[in-house]
CSV table of N, CA and C in Angstrom, one decimal:
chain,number,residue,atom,x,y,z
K,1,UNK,N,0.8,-1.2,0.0
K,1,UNK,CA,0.0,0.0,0.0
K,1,UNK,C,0.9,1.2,0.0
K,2,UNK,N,1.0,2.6,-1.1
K,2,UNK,CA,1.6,3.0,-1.2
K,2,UNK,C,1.0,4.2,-0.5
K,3,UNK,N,1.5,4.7,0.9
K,3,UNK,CA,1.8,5.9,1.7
K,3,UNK,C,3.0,6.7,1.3
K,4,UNK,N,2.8,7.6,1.1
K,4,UNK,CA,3.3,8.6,0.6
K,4,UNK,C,3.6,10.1,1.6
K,5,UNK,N,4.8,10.4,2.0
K,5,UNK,CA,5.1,11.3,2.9
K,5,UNK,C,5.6,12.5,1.7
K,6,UNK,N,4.5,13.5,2.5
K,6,UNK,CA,4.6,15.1,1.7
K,6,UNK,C,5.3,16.0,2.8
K,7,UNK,N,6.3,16.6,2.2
K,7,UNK,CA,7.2,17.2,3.5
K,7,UNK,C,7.5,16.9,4.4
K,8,UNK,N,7.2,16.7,5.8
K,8,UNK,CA,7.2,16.3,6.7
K,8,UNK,C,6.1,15.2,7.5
K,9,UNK,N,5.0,15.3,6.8
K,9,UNK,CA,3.7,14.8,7.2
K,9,UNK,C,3.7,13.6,6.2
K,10,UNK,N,3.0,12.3,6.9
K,10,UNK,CA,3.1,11.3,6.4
K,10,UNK,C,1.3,10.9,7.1
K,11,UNK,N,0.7,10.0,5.9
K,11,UNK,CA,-0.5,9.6,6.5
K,11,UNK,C,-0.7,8.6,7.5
K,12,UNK,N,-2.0,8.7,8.0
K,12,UNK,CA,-2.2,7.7,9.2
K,12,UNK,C,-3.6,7.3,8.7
K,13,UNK,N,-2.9,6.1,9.3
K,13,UNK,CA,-3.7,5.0,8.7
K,13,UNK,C,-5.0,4.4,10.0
K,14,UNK,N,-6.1,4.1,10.4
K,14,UNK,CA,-6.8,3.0,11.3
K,14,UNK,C,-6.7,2.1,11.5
K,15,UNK,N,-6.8,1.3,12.6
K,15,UNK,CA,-6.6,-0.1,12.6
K,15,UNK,C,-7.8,-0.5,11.3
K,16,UNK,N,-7.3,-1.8,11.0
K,16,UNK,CA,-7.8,-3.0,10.1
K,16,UNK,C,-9.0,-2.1,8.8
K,17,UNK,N,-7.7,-1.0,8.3
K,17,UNK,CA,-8.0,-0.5,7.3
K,17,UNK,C,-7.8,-0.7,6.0
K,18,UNK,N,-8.0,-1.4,5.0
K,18,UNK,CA,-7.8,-1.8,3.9
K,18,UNK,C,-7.7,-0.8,2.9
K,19,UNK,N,-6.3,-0.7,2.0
K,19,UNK,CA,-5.9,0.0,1.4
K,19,UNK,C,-5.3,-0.5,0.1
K,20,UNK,N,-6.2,-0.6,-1.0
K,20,UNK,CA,-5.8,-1.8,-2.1
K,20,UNK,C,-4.2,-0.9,-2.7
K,21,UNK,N,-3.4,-2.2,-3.2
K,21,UNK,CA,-2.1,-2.0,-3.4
K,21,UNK,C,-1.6,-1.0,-4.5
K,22,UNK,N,-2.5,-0.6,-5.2
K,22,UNK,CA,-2.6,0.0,-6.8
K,22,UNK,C,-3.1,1.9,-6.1
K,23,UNK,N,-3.4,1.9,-5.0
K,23,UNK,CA,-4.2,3.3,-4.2
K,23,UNK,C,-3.1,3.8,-3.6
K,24,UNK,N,-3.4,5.0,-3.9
K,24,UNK,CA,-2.2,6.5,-3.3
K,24,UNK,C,-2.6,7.4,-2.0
K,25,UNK,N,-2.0,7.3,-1.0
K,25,UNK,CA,-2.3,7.9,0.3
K,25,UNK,C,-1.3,8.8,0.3
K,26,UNK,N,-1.7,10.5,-0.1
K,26,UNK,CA,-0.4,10.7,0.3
K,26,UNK,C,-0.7,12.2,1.1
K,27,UNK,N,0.7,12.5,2.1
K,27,UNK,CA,0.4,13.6,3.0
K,27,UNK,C,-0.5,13.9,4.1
K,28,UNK,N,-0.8,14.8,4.2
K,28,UNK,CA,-2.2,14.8,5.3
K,28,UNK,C,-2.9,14.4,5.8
K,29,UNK,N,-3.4,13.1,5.5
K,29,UNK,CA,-4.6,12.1,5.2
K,29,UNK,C,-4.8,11.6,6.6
K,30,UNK,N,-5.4,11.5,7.5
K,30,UNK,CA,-6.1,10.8,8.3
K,30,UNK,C,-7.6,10.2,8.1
K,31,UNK,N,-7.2,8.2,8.3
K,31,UNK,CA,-8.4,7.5,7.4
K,31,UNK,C,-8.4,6.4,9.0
K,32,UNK,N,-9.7,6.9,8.7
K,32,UNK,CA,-10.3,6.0,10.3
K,32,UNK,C,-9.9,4.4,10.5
K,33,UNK,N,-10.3,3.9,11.3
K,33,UNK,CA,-10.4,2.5,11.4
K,33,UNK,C,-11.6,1.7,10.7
K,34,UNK,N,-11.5,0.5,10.0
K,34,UNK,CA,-12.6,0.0,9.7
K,34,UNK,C,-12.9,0.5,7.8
K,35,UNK,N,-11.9,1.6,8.1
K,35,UNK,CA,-12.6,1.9,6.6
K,35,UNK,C,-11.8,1.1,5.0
K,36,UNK,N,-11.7,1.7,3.8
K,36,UNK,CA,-11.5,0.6,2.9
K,36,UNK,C,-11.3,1.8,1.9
K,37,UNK,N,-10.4,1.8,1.3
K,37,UNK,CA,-10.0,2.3,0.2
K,37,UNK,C,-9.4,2.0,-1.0
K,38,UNK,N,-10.2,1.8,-2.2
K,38,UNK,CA,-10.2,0.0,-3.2
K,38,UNK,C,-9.2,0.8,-4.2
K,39,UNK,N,-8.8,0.0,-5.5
K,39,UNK,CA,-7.7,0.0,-6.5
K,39,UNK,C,-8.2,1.5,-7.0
K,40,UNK,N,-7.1,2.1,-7.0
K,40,UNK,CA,-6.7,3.1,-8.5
K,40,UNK,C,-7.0,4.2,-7.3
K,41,UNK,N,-7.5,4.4,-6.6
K,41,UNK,CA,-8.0,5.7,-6.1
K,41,UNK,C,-6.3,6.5,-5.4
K,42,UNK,N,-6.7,7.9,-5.8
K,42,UNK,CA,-5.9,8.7,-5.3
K,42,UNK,C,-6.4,9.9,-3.8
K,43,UNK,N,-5.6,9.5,-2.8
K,43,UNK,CA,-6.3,10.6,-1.9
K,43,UNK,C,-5.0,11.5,-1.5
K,44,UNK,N,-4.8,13.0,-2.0
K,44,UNK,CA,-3.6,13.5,-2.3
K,44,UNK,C,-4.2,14.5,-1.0
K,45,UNK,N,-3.2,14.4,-0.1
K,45,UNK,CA,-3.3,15.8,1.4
K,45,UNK,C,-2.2,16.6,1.6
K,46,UNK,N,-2.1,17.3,0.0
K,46,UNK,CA,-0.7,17.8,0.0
K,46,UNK,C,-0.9,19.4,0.6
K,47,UNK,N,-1.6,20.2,-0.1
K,47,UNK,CA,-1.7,21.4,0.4
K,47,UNK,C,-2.9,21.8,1.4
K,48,UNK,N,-3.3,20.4,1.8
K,48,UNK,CA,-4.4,21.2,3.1
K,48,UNK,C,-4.4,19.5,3.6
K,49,UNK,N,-5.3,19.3,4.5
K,49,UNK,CA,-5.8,18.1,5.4
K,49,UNK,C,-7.1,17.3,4.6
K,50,UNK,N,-6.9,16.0,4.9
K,50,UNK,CA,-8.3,15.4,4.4
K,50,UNK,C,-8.0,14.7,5.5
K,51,UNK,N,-9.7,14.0,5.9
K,51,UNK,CA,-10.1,13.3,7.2
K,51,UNK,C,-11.0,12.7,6.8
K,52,UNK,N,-10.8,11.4,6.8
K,52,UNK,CA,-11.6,9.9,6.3
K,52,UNK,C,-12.0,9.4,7.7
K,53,UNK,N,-13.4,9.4,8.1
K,53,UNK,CA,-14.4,9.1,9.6
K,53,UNK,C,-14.0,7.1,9.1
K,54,UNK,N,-14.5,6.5,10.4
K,54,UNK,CA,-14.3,5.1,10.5
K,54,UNK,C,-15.6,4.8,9.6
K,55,UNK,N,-15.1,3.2,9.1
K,55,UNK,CA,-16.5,2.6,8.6
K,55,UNK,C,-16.4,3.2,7.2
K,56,UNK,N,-15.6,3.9,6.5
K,56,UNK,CA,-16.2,4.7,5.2
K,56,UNK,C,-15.6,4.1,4.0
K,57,UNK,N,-16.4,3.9,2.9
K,57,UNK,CA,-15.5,3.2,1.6
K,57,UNK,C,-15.0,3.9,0.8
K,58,UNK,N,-13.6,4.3,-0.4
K,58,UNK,CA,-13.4,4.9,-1.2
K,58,UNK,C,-13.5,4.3,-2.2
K,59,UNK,N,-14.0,4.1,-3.1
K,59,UNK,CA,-14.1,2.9,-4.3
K,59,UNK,C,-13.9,3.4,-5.7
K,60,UNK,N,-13.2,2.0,-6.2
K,60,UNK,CA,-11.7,2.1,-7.5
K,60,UNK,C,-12.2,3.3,-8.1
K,61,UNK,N,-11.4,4.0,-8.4
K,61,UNK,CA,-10.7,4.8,-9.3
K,61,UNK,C,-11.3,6.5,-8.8
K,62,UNK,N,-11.2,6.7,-7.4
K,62,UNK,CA,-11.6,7.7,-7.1
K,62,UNK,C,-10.5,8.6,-6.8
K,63,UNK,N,-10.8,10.1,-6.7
K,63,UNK,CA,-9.6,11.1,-6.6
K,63,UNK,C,-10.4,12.3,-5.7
K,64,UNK,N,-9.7,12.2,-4.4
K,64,UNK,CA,-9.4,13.3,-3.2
K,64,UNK,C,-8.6,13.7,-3.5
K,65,UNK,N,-9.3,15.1,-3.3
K,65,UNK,CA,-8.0,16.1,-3.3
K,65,UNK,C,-8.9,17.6,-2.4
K,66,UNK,N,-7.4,18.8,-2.2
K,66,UNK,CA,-7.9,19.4,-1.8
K,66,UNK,C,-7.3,21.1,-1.7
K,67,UNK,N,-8.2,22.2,-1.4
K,67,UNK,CA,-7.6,23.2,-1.7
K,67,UNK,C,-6.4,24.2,-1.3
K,68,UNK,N,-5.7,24.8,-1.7
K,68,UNK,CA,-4.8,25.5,-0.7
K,68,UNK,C,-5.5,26.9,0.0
K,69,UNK,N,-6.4,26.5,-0.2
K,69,UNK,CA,-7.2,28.5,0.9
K,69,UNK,C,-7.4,27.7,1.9
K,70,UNK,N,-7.6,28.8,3.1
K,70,UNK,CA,-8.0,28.5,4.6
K,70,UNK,C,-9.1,27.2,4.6
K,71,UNK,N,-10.2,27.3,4.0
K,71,UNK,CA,-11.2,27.0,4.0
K,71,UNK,C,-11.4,25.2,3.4
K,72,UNK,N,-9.5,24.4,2.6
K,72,UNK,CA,-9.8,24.1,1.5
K,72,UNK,C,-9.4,21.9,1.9
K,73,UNK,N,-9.7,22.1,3.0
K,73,UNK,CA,-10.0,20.5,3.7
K,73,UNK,C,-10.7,20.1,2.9
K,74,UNK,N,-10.8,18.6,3.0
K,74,UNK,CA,-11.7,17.6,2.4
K,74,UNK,C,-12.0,17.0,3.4
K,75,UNK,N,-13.6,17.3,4.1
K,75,UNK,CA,-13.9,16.0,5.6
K,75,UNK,C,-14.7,15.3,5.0
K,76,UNK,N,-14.6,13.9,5.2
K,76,UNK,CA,-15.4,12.5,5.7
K,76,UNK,C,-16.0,12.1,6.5
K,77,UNK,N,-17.2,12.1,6.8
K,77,UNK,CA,-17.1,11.7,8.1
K,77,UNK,C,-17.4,9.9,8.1
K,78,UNK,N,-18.3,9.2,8.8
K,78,UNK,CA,-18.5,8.1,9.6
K,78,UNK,C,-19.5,7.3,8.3
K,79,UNK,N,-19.5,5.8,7.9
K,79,UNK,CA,-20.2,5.6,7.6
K,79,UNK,C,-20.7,6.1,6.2
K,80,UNK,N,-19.6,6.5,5.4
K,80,UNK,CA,-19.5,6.9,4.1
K,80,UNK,C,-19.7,6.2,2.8
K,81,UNK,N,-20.3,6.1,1.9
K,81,UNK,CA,-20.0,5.5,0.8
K,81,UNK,C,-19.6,6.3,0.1
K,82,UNK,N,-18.4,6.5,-1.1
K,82,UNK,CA,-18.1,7.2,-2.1
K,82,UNK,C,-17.9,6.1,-3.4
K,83,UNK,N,-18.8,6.3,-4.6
K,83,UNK,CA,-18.9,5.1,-5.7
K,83,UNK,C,-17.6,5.1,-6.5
K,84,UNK,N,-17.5,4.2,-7.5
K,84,UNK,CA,-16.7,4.1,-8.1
K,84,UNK,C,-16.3,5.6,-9.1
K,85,UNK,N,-14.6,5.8,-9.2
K,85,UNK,CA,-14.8,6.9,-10.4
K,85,UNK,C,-15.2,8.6,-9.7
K,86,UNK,N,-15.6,8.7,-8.7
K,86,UNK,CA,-15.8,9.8,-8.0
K,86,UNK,C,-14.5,10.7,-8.2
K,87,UNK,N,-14.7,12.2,-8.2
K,87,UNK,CA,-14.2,13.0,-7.7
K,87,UNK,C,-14.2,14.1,-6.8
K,88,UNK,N,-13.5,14.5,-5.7
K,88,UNK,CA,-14.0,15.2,-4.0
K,88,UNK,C,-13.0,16.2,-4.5
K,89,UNK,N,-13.3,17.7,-4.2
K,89,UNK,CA,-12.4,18.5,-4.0
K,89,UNK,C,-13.0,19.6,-2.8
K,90,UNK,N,-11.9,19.4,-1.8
K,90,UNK,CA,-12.3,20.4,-0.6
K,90,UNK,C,-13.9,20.7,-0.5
K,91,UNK,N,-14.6,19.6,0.2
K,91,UNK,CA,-15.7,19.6,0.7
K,91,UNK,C,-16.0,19.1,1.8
K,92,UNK,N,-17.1,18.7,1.9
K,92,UNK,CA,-17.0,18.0,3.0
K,92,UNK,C,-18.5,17.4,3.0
K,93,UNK,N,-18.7,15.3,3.7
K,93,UNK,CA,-19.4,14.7,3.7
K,93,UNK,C,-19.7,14.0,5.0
K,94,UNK,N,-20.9,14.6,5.7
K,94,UNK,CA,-21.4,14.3,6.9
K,94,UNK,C,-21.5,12.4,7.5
K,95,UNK,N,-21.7,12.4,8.2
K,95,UNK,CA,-21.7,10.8,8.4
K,95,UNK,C,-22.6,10.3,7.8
K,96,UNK,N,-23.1,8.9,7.4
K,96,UNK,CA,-24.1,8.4,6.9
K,96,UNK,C,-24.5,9.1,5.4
K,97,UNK,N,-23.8,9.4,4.3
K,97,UNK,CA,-24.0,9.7,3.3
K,97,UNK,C,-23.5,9.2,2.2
K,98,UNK,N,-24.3,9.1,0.5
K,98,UNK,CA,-23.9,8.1,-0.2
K,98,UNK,C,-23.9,9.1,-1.3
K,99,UNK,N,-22.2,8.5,-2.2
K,99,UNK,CA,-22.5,9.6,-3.4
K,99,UNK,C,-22.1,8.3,-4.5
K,100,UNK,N,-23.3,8.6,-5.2
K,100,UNK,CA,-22.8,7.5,-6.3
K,100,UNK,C,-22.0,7.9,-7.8
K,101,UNK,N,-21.9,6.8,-8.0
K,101,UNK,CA,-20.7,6.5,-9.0
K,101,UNK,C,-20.4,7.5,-9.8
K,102,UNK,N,-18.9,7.9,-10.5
K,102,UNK,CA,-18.8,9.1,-11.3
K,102,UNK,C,-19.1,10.5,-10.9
K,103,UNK,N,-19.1,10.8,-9.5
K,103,UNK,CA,-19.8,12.2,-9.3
K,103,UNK,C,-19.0,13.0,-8.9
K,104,UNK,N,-18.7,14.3,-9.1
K,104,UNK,CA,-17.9,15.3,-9.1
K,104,UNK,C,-18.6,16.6,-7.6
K,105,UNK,N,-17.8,16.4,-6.8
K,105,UNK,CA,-18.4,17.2,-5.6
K,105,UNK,C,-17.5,18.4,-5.3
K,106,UNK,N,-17.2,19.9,-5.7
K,106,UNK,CA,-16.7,20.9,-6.3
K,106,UNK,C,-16.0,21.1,-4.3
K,107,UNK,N,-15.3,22.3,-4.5
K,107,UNK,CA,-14.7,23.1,-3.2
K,107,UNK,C,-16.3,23.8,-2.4
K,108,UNK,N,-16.3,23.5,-1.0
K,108,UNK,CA,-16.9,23.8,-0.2
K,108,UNK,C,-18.4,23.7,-0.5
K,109,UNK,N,-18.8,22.6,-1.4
K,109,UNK,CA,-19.8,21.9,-0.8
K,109,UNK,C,-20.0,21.0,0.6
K,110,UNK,N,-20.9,21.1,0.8
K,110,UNK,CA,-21.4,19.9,2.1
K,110,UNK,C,-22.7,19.0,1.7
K,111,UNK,N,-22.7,18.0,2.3
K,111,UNK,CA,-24.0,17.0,2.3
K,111,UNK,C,-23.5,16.6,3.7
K,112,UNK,N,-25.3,16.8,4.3
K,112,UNK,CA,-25.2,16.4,5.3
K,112,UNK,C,-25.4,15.2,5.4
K,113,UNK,N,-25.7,14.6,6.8
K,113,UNK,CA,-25.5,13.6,7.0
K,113,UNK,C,-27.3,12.7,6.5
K,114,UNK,N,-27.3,11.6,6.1
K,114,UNK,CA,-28.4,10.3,5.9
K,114,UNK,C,-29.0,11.3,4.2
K,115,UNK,N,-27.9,11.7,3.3
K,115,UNK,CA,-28.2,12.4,2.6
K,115,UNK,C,-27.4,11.7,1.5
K,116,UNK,N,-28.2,11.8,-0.4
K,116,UNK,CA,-27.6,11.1,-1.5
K,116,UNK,C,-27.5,12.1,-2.6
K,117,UNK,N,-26.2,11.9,-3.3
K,117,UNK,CA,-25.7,12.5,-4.5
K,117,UNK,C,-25.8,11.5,-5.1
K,118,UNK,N,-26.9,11.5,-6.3
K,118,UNK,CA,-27.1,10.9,-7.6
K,118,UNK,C,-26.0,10.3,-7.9
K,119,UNK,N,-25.8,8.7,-9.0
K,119,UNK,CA,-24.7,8.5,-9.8
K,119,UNK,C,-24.0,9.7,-10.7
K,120,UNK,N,-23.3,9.7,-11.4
K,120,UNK,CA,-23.1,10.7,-12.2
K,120,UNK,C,-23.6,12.4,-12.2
K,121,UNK,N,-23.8,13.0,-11.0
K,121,UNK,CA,-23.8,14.4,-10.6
K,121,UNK,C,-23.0,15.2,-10.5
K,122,UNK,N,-22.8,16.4,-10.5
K,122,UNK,CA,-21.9,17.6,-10.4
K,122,UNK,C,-22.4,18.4,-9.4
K,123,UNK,N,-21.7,18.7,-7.7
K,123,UNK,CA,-22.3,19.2,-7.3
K,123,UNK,C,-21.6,20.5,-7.6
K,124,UNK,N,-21.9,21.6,-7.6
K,124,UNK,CA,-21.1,22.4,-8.1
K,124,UNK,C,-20.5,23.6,-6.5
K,125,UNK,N,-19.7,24.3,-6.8
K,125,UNK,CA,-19.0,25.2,-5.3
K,125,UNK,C,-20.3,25.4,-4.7
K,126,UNK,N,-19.7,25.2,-3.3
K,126,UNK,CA,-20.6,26.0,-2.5
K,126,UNK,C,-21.9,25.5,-2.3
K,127,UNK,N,-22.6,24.4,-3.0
K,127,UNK,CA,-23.8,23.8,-3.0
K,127,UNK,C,-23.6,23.1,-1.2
K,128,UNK,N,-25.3,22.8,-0.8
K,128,UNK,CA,-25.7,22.6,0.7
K,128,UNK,C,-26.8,21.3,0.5
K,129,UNK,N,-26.5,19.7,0.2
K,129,UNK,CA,-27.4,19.0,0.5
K,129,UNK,C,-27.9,18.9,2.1
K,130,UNK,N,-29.0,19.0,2.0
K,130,UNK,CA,-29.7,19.0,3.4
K,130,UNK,C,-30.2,17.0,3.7
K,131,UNK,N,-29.9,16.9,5.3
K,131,UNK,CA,-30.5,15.6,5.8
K,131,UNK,C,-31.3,15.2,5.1
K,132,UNK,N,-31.3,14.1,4.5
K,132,UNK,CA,-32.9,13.4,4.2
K,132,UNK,C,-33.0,13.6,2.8
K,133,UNK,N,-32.4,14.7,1.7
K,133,UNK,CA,-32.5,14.7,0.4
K,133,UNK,C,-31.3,13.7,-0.3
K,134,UNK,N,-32.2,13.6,-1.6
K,134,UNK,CA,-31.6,13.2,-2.8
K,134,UNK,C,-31.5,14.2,-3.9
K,135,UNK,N,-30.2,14.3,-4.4
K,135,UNK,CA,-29.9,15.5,-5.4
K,135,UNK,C,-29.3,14.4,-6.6
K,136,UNK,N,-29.3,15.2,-7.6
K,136,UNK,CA,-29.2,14.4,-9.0
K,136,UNK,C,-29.1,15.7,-10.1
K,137,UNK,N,-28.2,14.9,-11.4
K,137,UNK,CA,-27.5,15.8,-12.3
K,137,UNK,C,-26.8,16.4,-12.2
K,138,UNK,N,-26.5,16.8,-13.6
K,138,UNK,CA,-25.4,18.5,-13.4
K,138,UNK,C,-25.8,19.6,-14.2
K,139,UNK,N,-25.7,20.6,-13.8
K,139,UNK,CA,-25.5,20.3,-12.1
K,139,UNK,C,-26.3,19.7,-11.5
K,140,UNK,N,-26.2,19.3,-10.0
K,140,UNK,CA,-27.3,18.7,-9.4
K,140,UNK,C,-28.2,19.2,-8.5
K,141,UNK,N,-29.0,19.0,-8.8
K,141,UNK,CA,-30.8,19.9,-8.2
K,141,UNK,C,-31.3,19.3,-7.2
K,142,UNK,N,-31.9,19.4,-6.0
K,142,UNK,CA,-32.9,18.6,-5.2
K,142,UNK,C,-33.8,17.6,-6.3
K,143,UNK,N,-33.8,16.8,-5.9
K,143,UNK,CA,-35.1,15.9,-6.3
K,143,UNK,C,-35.8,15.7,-5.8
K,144,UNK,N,-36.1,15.0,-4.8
K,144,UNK,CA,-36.7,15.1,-3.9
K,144,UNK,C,-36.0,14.2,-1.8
K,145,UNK,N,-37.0,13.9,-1.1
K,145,UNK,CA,-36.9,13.1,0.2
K,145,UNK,C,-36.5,11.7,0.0
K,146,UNK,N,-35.6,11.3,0.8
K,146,UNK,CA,-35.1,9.8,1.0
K,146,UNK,C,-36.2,9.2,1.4
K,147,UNK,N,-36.6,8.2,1.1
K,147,UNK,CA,-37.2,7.0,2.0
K,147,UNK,C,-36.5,6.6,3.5
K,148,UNK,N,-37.0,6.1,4.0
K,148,UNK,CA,-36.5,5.7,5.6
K,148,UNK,C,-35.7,4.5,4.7
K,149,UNK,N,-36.3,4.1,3.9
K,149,UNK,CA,-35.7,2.2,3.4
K,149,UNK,C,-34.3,2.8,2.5
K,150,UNK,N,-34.2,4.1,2.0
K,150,UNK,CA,-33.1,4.5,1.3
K,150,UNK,C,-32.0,4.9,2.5
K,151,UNK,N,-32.0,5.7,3.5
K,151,UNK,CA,-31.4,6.2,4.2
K,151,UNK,C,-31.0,5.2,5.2
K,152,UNK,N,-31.4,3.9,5.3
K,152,UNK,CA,-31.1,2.6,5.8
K,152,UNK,C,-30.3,1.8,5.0
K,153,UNK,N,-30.3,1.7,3.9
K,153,UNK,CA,-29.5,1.6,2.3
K,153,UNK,C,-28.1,2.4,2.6
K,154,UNK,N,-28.1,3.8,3.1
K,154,UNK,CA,-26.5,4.0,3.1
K,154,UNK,C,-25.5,3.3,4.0
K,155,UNK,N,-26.4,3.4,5.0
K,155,UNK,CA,-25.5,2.5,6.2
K,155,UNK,C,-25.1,0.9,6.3
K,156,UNK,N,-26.0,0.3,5.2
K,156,UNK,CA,-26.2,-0.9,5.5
K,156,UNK,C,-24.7,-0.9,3.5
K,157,UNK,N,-24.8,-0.3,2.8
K,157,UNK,CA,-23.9,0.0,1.9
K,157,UNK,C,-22.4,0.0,2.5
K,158,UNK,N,-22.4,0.8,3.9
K,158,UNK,CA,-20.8,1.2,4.6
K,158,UNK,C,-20.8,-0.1,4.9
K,159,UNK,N,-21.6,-0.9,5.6
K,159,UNK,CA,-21.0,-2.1,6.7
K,159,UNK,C,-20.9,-3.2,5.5
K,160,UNK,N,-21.5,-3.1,4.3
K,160,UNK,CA,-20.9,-4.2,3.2
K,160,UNK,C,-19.7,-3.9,2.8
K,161,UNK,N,-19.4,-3.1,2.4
K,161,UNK,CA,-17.7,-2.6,2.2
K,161,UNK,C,-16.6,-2.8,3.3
K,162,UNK,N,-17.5,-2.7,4.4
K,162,UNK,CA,-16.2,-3.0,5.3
K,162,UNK,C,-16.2,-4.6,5.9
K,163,UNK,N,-16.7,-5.4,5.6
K,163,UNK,CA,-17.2,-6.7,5.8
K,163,UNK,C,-16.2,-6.9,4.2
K,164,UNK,N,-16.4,-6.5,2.8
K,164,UNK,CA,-15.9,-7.1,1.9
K,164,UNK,C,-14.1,-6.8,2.0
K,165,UNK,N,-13.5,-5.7,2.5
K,165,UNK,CA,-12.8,-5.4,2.9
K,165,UNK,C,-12.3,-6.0,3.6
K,166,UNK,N,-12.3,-6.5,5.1
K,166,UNK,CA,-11.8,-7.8,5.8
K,166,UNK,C,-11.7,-9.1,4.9
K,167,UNK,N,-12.6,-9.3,4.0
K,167,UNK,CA,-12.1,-10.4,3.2
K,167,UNK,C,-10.8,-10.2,2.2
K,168,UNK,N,-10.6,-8.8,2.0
K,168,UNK,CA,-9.4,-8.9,1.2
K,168,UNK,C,-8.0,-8.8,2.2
K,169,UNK,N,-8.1,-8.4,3.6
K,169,UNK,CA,-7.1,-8.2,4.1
K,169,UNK,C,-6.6,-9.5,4.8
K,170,UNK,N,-7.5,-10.7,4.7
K,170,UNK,CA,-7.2,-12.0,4.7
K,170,UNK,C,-5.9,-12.7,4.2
């Protein structure tokens, strides 16, 4: 697993965190315990901090990154899904939230927490998903309210990834 030390800062890793061999951790990065970060993905914490919450998936071919202004962190929190192909720049993603596959989430957006970004979306700067919505397109719009059975779907999405995850670190 290729950890990568940017100036003086080197990332930190969680207990029984799966980090496929082909994925780039580099710099600032603090990634919880429990969580799982699959082939090709890049999580670069060169010019600001990123923070990966426990329980959270990063999945193949995704790219964290983040800004150099005061403001230009990338947070994770708990219980995260991120899909395949995704791109994060300096935002930030509340616990229990699911962004699906291909989706582009701009500088200082937020989604809160038990909240879903469409497959293929664009959230663009500065955009605010609120608890309980589903947003979709690009850019991406409200659509409408989660189901209780969808917002049960993200969490139950994090604990499959980290369950598939221990079978690779076998």
């Amino acid at each position: 697993m290729p950890l990568i030390k940017f100036g003086e800062i080197s990332p930190i890793i969680g207990e029984l965190t799966f980090i496929a061999q082909n994925a780039f951790i580099i710099g600032d990065v603090t990634i919880g315990a429990d969580s799982s970060v699959w082939h090709g993905c890049t999580i670069r914490g060169d010019v600001n901090r990123i923070v990966i919450g426990e329980s959270t998936n990063i999945q193949d071919g995704t790219t964290i990154h983040v800004g150099s202004h005061k403001d230009g962190s990338t947070i994770i929190g708990q219980c995260v899904t991120v899909g395949h192909s995704c791109l994060l720049h300096a935002c930030t993603l509340m616990d229990n939230t699911f962004v699906g596959m291909g989706s582009l989430i701009m500088d200082g957006a937020l989604i809160e927490e038990n909240a879903m970004l469409g497959a293929g979306s664009l959230l663009t700067e500065g955009k605010h998903i609120r608890s309980g919505e589903l947003w979709l397109g690009r850019p991406a719009k409200f659509a409408r309210r989660l189901t209780t059975d969808e917002i049960s779907h993200i969490r139950k999405s994090a604990e499959k990834y980290s369950i598939l995850a221990r079978q690779y670190m076998r």
